[in-house]
PDB file of C-alpha atoms and ligand atoms in Angstrom:
ATOM      1  CA  MET A   1     124.373 131.908  93.810  1.00 47.00           C
ATOM      2  CA  GLY A   2     125.292 130.927  97.331  1.00 53.00           C
ATOM      3  CA  ARG A   3     127.005 133.248  99.615  1.00 63.00           C
ATOM      4  CA  LEU A   4     130.739 132.872  99.569  1.00 72.00           C
ATOM      5  CA  ILE A   5     132.181 131.878 102.887  1.00 84.00           C
ATOM      6  CA  ASP A   6     135.721 133.077 103.414  1.00 92.00           C
ATOM      7  CA  LEU A   7     137.774 130.164 104.459  1.00 94.00           C
ATOM      8  CA  SER A   8     141.122 132.004 104.748  1.00 95.00           C
ATOM      9  CA  GLY A   9     143.037 131.098 107.877  1.00 95.00           C
ATOM     10  CA  LYS A  10     140.746 128.210 108.662  1.00 96.00           C
ATOM     11  CA  ARG A  11     142.216 124.633 109.312  1.00 95.00           C
ATOM     12  CA  PHE A  12     140.893 121.487 107.922  1.00 93.00           C
ATOM     13  CA  GLY A  13     142.916 118.472 109.034  1.00 89.00           C
ATOM     14  CA  ARG A  14     146.586 119.221 108.140  1.00 91.00           C
ATOM     15  CA  LEU A  15     145.560 122.001 105.791  1.00 94.00           C
ATOM     16  CA  THR A  16     145.536 125.745 106.474  1.00 96.00           C
ATOM     17  CA  VAL A  17     143.640 127.817 103.947  1.00 97.00           C
ATOM     18  CA  ILE A  18     145.861 130.667 102.636  1.00 96.00           C
ATOM     19  CA  GLU A  19     143.567 132.289 100.043  1.00 96.00           C
ATOM     20  CA  ARG A  20     140.842 132.047  97.458  1.00 95.00           C
ATOM     21  CA  ALA A  21     142.425 130.471  94.389  1.00 93.00           C
ATOM     22  CA  GLY A  22     139.447 130.807  91.926  1.00 91.00           C
ATOM     23  CA  SER A  23     136.701 128.481  90.837  1.00 89.00           C
ATOM     24  CA  ASN A  24     136.670 125.033  89.383  1.00 85.00           C
ATOM     25  CA  ASN A  25     134.643 123.574  86.510  1.00 81.00           C
ATOM     26  CA  ASN A  26     131.511 123.345  88.768  1.00 78.00           C
ATOM     27  CA  LYS A  27     131.815 126.984  89.498  1.00 82.00           C
ATOM     28  CA  SER A  28     132.531 126.271  93.185  1.00 85.00           C
ATOM     29  CA  ALA A  29     135.166 128.265  94.910  1.00 92.00           C
ATOM     30  CA  THR A  30     138.720 126.810  95.244  1.00 94.00           C
ATOM     31  CA  TRP A  31     141.215 127.705  97.854  1.00 96.00           C
ATOM     32  CA  ARG A  32     145.021 127.532  98.096  1.00 97.00           C
ATOM     33  CA  CYS A  33     145.982 125.729 101.206  1.00 96.00           C
ATOM     34  CA  ARG A  34     149.306 124.905 102.939  1.00 96.00           C
ATOM     35  CA  CYS A  35     149.692 121.416 104.350  1.00 93.00           C
ATOM     36  CA  ASP A  36     151.499 120.853 107.640  1.00 91.00           C
ATOM     37  CA  CYS A  37     154.248 119.040 105.589  1.00 89.00           C
ATOM     38  CA  GLY A  38     154.907 122.296 103.676  1.00 92.00           C
ATOM     39  CA  LYS A  39     153.321 121.468 100.392  1.00 92.00           C
ATOM     40  CA  GLU A  40     150.673 123.783  98.844  1.00 95.00           C
ATOM     41  CA  ILE A  41     147.568 122.446  97.055  1.00 94.00           C
ATOM     42  CA  VAL A  42     144.368 124.035  95.424  1.00 94.00           C
ATOM     43  CA  THR A  43     141.135 122.279  96.440  1.00 92.00           C
ATOM     44  CA  SER A  44     137.508 123.199  96.493  1.00 91.00           C
ATOM     45  CA  GLY A  45     135.829 124.628  99.550  1.00 92.00           C
ATOM     46  CA  ARG A  46     133.200 121.813  99.354  1.00 88.00           C
ATOM     47  CA  LEU A  47     135.754 119.106  99.684  1.00 87.00           C
ATOM     48  CA  LEU A  48     137.388 120.905 102.593  1.00 91.00           C
ATOM     49  CA  GLN A  49     134.119 121.565 104.470  1.00 90.00           C
ATOM     50  CA  ASN A  50     132.862 117.957 104.063  1.00 85.00           C
ATOM     51  CA  GLY A  51     136.039 116.612 105.346  1.00 84.00           C
ATOM     52  CA  SER A  52     137.114 114.848 102.087  1.00 80.00           C
ATOM     53  CA  THR A  53     140.361 116.738 101.727  1.00 84.00           C
ATOM     54  CA  VAL A  54     142.420 116.848 104.921  1.00 86.00           C
ATOM     55  CA  SER A  55     146.029 116.917 103.636  1.00 89.00           C
ATOM     56  CA  CYS A  56     148.020 117.411 100.429  1.00 88.00           C
ATOM     57  CA  GLY A  57     147.974 113.570 100.058  1.00 82.00           C
ATOM     58  CA  CYS A  58     150.689 112.851 102.533  1.00 84.00           C
ATOM     59  CA  ASN A  59     148.042 111.909 105.058  1.00 73.00           C
ATOM     60  CA  LYS A  60     146.809 109.150 102.778  1.00 71.00           C
ATOM     61  CA  ALA A  61     150.331 107.650 102.818  1.00 69.00           C
ATOM     62  CA  GLU A  62     150.462 107.896 106.632  1.00 68.00           C
ATOM     63  CA  LYS A  63     147.023 106.216 106.885  1.00 70.00           C
ATOM     64  CA  ALA A  64     148.057 103.419 104.608  1.00 68.00           C
ATOM     65  CA  SER A  65     151.070 102.569 106.588  1.00 64.00           C
ATOM     66  CA  ARG A  66     149.148 102.929 109.923  1.00 66.00           C
ATOM     67  CA  ARG A  67     146.608 100.506 108.340  1.00 66.00           C
ATOM     68  CA  LEU A  68     149.403  98.015 107.575  1.00 64.00           C
ATOM     69  CA  ARG A  69     150.681  98.216 111.142  1.00 64.00           C
ATOM     70  CA  LYS A  70     147.117  97.975 112.552  1.00 59.00           C
ATOM     71  CA  HIS A  71     146.423  94.907 110.435  1.00 59.00           C
ATOM     72  CA  GLY A  72     149.431  93.304 111.844  1.00 66.00           C
ATOM     73  CA  MET A  73     151.617  93.319 108.795  1.00 73.00           C
ATOM     74  CA  SER A  74     154.622  93.819 110.885  1.00 72.00           C
ATOM     75  CA  GLY A  75     154.257  90.383 112.501  1.00 74.00           C
ATOM     76  CA  THR A  76     153.606  88.537 109.208  1.00 84.00           C
ATOM     77  CA  LEU A  77     155.916  86.187 107.393  1.00 88.00           C
ATOM     78  CA  LEU A  78     156.150  88.463 104.351  1.00 92.00           C
ATOM     79  CA  TYR A  79     157.289  91.362 106.646  1.00 90.00           C
ATOM     80  CA  GLU A  80     159.950  89.001 108.056  1.00 89.00           C
ATOM     81  CA  ILE A  81     161.143  87.996 104.582  1.00 94.00           C
ATOM     82  CA  TRP A  82     161.354  91.733 103.684  1.00 94.00           C
ATOM     83  CA  CYS A  83     163.363  92.401 106.922  1.00 92.00           C
ATOM     84  CA  SER A  84     165.828  89.661 106.351  1.00 93.00           C
ATOM     85  CA  MET A  85     166.302  90.588 102.785  1.00 96.00           C
ATOM     86  CA  LYS A  86     167.107  94.084 103.801  1.00 95.00           C
ATOM     87  CA  SER A  87     169.488  92.999 106.466  1.00 94.00           C
ATOM     88  CA  ARG A  88     171.303  90.469 104.211  1.00 94.00           C
ATOM     89  CA  CYS A  89     172.042  93.314 101.709  1.00 95.00           C
ATOM     90  CA  ASN A  90     172.444  96.357 103.957  1.00 93.00           C
ATOM     91  CA  ARG A  91     173.623  95.357 107.353  1.00 93.00           C
ATOM     92  CA  LYS A  92     177.261  94.571 107.639  1.00 92.00           C
ATOM     93  CA  SER A  93     176.741  92.811 110.956  1.00 92.00           C
ATOM     94  CA  CYS A  94     174.273  90.306 109.435  1.00 91.00           C
ATOM     95  CA  LYS A  95     175.816  86.872 109.215  1.00 90.00           C
ATOM     96  CA  ASP A  96     174.609  86.416 105.581  1.00 89.00           C
ATOM     97  CA  TYR A  97     175.957  89.827 104.510  1.00 92.00           C
ATOM     98  CA  PRO A  98     179.176  88.436 102.958  1.00 90.00           C
ATOM     99  CA  ASN A  99     177.099  86.374 100.515  1.00 87.00           C
ATOM    100  CA  TYR A 100     174.740  89.258  99.613  1.00 91.00           C
ATOM    101  CA  GLY A 101     175.554  92.938 100.350  1.00 93.00           C
ATOM    102  CA  GLY A 102     179.176  91.905 100.445  1.00 92.00           C
ATOM    103  CA  ARG A 103     178.963  90.600  96.936  1.00 88.00           C
ATOM    104  CA  GLY A 104     177.310  93.757  95.760  1.00 92.00           C
ATOM    105  CA  ILE A 105     173.813  92.448  95.736  1.00 92.00           C
ATOM    106  CA  THR A 106     171.432  95.369  96.264  1.00 94.00           C
ATOM    107  CA  ILE A 107     167.637  95.879  96.694  1.00 94.00           C
ATOM    108  CA  PHE A 108     165.332  97.678  94.299  1.00 92.00           C
ATOM    109  CA  PRO A 109     165.298 101.323  95.806  1.00 90.00           C
ATOM    110  CA  GLU A 110     161.433 101.238  96.183  1.00 88.00           C
ATOM    111  CA  TRP A 111     161.635  97.989  98.116  1.00 92.00           C
ATOM    112  CA  ASN A 112     163.360  99.722 100.918  1.00 87.00           C
ATOM    113  CA  GLU A 113     159.829 100.654 101.885  1.00 86.00           C
ATOM    114  CA  PHE A 114     157.600  97.654 102.907  1.00 88.00           C
ATOM    115  CA  GLU A 115     154.511  98.773 101.088  1.00 86.00           C
ATOM    116  CA  PRO A 116     155.804  98.697  97.450  1.00 89.00           C
ATOM    117  CA  PHE A 117     157.450  95.330  98.142  1.00 93.00           C
ATOM    118  CA  TYR A 118     154.066  94.064  99.628  1.00 92.00           C
ATOM    119  CA  ARG A 119     152.269  95.221  96.541  1.00 89.00           C
ATOM    120  CA  TRP A 120     154.736  93.585  94.162  1.00 94.00           C
ATOM    121  CA  SER A 121     154.523  90.415  96.195  1.00 94.00           C
ATOM    122  CA  MET A 122     150.775  90.196  96.076  1.00 92.00           C
ATOM    123  CA  GLU A 123     150.691  90.959  92.366  1.00 91.00           C
ATOM    124  CA  ASN A 124     153.388  88.294  91.703  1.00 92.00           C
ATOM    125  CA  GLY A 125     152.021  85.226  93.300  1.00 92.00           C
ATOM    126  CA  TYR A 126     153.218  85.454  96.849  1.00 93.00           C
ATOM    127  CA  ALA A 127     151.775  82.730  99.081  1.00 91.00           C
ATOM    128  CA  LYS A 128     152.707  81.678 102.606  1.00 88.00           C
ATOM    129  CA  HIS A 129     154.728  78.588 101.835  1.00 88.00           C
ATOM    130  CA  LEU A 130     156.812  80.440  99.145  1.00 91.00           C
ATOM    131  CA  THR A 131     160.170  82.005  99.337  1.00 91.00           C
ATOM    132  CA  ILE A 132     161.688  84.911  97.380  1.00 94.00           C
ATOM    133  CA  ASP A 133     164.080  83.668  94.753  1.00 91.00           C
ATOM    134  CA  ARG A 134     166.541  85.514  92.490  1.00 90.00           C
ATOM    135  CA  LYS A 135     166.441  84.147  88.978  1.00 83.00           C
ATOM    136  CA  ASN A 136     170.042  85.111  88.552  1.00 82.00           C
ATOM    137  CA  VAL A 137     171.833  84.404  91.746  1.00 80.00           C
ATOM    138  CA  ASN A 138     174.308  87.160  91.016  1.00 80.00           C
ATOM    139  CA  GLY A 139     171.578  89.571  90.285  1.00 87.00           C
ATOM    140  CA  ASN A 140     169.829  91.957  92.675  1.00 93.00           C
ATOM    141  CA  TYR A 141     166.561  91.960  94.464  1.00 95.00           C
ATOM    142  CA  GLU A 142     164.421  93.640  92.018  1.00 94.00           C
ATOM    143  CA  PRO A 143     161.094  92.921  90.256  1.00 93.00           C
ATOM    144  CA  ASP A 144     162.673  91.582  87.025  1.00 91.00           C
ATOM    145  CA  ASN A 145     164.886  89.269  88.794  1.00 92.00           C
ATOM    146  CA  CYS A 146     162.700  87.948  91.554  1.00 94.00           C
ATOM    147  CA  GLN A 147     160.035  85.305  91.774  1.00 93.00           C
ATOM    148  CA  TRP A 148     158.096  83.487  94.579  1.00 94.00           C
ATOM    149  CA  ILE A 149     158.927  79.740  94.474  1.00 90.00           C
ATOM    150  CA  SER A 150     158.673  76.868  97.022  1.00 86.00           C
ATOM    151  CA  ASN A 151     161.731  75.937  99.126  1.00 80.00           C
ATOM    152  CA  SER A 152     162.139  72.604  97.365  1.00 77.00           C
ATOM    153  CA  GLU A 153     161.982  74.277  93.903  1.00 78.00           C
ATOM    154  CA  GLN A 154     164.599  76.700  95.151  1.00 76.00           C
ATOM    155  CA  SER A 155     166.922  74.059  96.315  1.00 73.00           C
ATOM    156  CA  LYS A 156     166.347  71.978  93.223  1.00 70.00           C
ATOM    157  CA  ASN A 157     167.307  74.978  91.094  1.00 66.00           C
ATOM    158  CA  ARG A 158     170.500  75.362  93.077  1.00 64.00           C
ATOM    159  CA  ARG A 159     171.438  71.680  92.823  1.00 55.00           C
ATOM    160  CA  THR A 160     170.699  71.290  89.166  1.00 57.00           C
ATOM    161  CA  THR A 161     172.794  74.337  88.273  1.00 65.00           C
ATOM    162  CA  LEU A 162     175.940  72.471  89.299  1.00 71.00           C
ATOM    163  CA  LYS A 163     176.495  69.441  87.113  1.00 79.00           C
ATOM    164  CA  ILE A 164     179.835  67.667  86.984  1.00 84.00           C
ATOM    165  CA  THR A 165     181.002  65.155  84.512  1.00 85.00           C
ATOM    166  CA  TYR A 166     183.484  62.593  85.919  1.00 87.00           C
ATOM    167  CA  GLN A 167     184.704  59.444  84.197  1.00 86.00           C
ATOM    168  CA  GLY A 168     181.852  59.749  81.641  1.00 84.00           C
ATOM    169  CA  VAL A 169     179.177  60.231  84.185  1.00 85.00           C
ATOM    170  CA  THR A 170     177.233  63.500  84.583  1.00 82.00           C
ATOM    171  CA  LEU A 171     175.520  64.040  87.860  1.00 83.00           C
ATOM    172  CA  THR A 172     174.550  67.183  89.813  1.00 80.00           C
ATOM    173  CA  ALA A 173     176.835  68.201  92.572  1.00 81.00           C
ATOM    174  CA  MET A 174     174.271  66.989  95.121  1.00 79.00           C
ATOM    175  CA  GLU A 175     174.143  63.628  93.608  1.00 82.00           C
ATOM    176  CA  TRP A 176     177.926  63.407  93.441  1.00 86.00           C
ATOM    177  CA  SER A 177     177.942  64.411  97.127  1.00 85.00           C
ATOM    178  CA  GLU A 178     175.577  61.556  98.036  1.00 84.00           C
ATOM    179  CA  LYS A 179     177.529  59.096  95.945  1.00 86.00           C
ATOM    180  CA  THR A 180     181.016  59.932  97.259  1.00 88.00           C
ATOM    181  CA  GLY A 181     180.234  61.141 100.769  1.00 87.00           C
ATOM    182  CA  ILE A 182     182.092  64.511 100.065  1.00 88.00           C
ATOM    183  CA  LYS A 183     180.065  67.326 101.485  1.00 85.00           C
ATOM    184  CA  TYR A 184     177.970  69.229  98.888  1.00 82.00           C
ATOM    185  CA  ASN A 185     179.372  72.572 100.107  1.00 81.00           C
ATOM    186  CA  THR A 186     182.976  71.246  99.798  1.00 86.00           C
ATOM    187  CA  ILE A 187     182.296  70.141  96.173  1.00 86.00           C
ATOM    188  CA  LYS A 188     180.781  73.578  95.489  1.00 81.00           C
ATOM    189  CA  SER A 189     183.721  75.522  96.953  1.00 81.00           C
ATOM    190  CA  TRP A 190     186.278  73.367  95.202  1.00 83.00           C
ATOM    191  CA  LEU A 191     184.494  73.955  91.937  1.00 79.00           C
ATOM    192  CA  ASN A 192     184.455  77.645  92.604  1.00 74.00           C
ATOM    193  CA  GLN A 193     188.140  77.473  93.290  1.00 77.00           C
ATOM    194  CA  GLY A 194     188.649  76.022  89.829  1.00 78.00           C
ATOM    195  CA  LYS A 195     189.396  72.430  90.736  1.00 82.00           C
ATOM    196  CA  THR A 196     188.755  69.914  88.004  1.00 85.00           C
ATOM    197  CA  PRO A 197     186.212  66.974  88.549  1.00 87.00           C
ATOM    198  CA  GLU A 198     189.233  64.585  88.735  1.00 88.00           C
ATOM    199  CA  GLN A 199     190.698  66.593  91.525  1.00 87.00           C
ATOM    200  CA  ILE A 200     187.405  66.776  93.394  1.00 86.00           C
ATOM    201  CA  LEU A 201     186.026  63.398  92.884  1.00 87.00           C
ATOM    202  CA  GLY A 202     189.200  61.386  92.247  1.00 83.00           C
ATOM    203  CA  ARG A 203     190.396  61.597  95.780  1.00 65.00           C
ATOM    204  CA  ARG A 204     187.636  59.364  97.168  1.00 51.00           C
ATOM    205  CA  SER A 205     187.841  56.690  94.583  1.00 46.00           C
ATOM    206  CA  ALA A 206     191.683  56.576  94.736  1.00 39.00           C
TER     207      ALA A 206
HETATM  208 ZN1   ZN B   1     151.145 117.172 103.128  1.00 83.22          ZN
END
């Protein structure tokens, strides 16, 4: 049996050894340590002495976020998408806030941190030319309601959702707009106000 070195009071990274805790399955000494963040853990003296354990685990999270910054994540398109999503939903001074946060659209709590959002994006088909889309436009930014699609797919989705039948002809709002010269947004807002196709489209042909 090797001589037991008393590690009490010694520091390893963010950990300060408080006392001997016992032994682990390999019969090596374990020590109770307090991390600088306040959390206490029990770990083996071997892991402390060879530099494997340097915090309660909080250091790992810090390292990961430092790595993201170091790798320039903060300058990437995905990071910008994340920032504008947050600002649309959370920042009253954002010009798009009335259509998002102002309508009660929220962000999945975990996504308030970039890393979980980054992980979800990577696992769900994010690519540089894609944009984040909510399947239900009245739903929140959350994993079940979001997908990565191309801009043209997104605008197609929006256009095809608004179909109007007038004088026996069914076209999308976008097609009616092209046909009549009435602005698409005008058609959309009149529809939202509850105007009938006759009221909206009849004005031009009259
Ligand atoms: Zn800690």
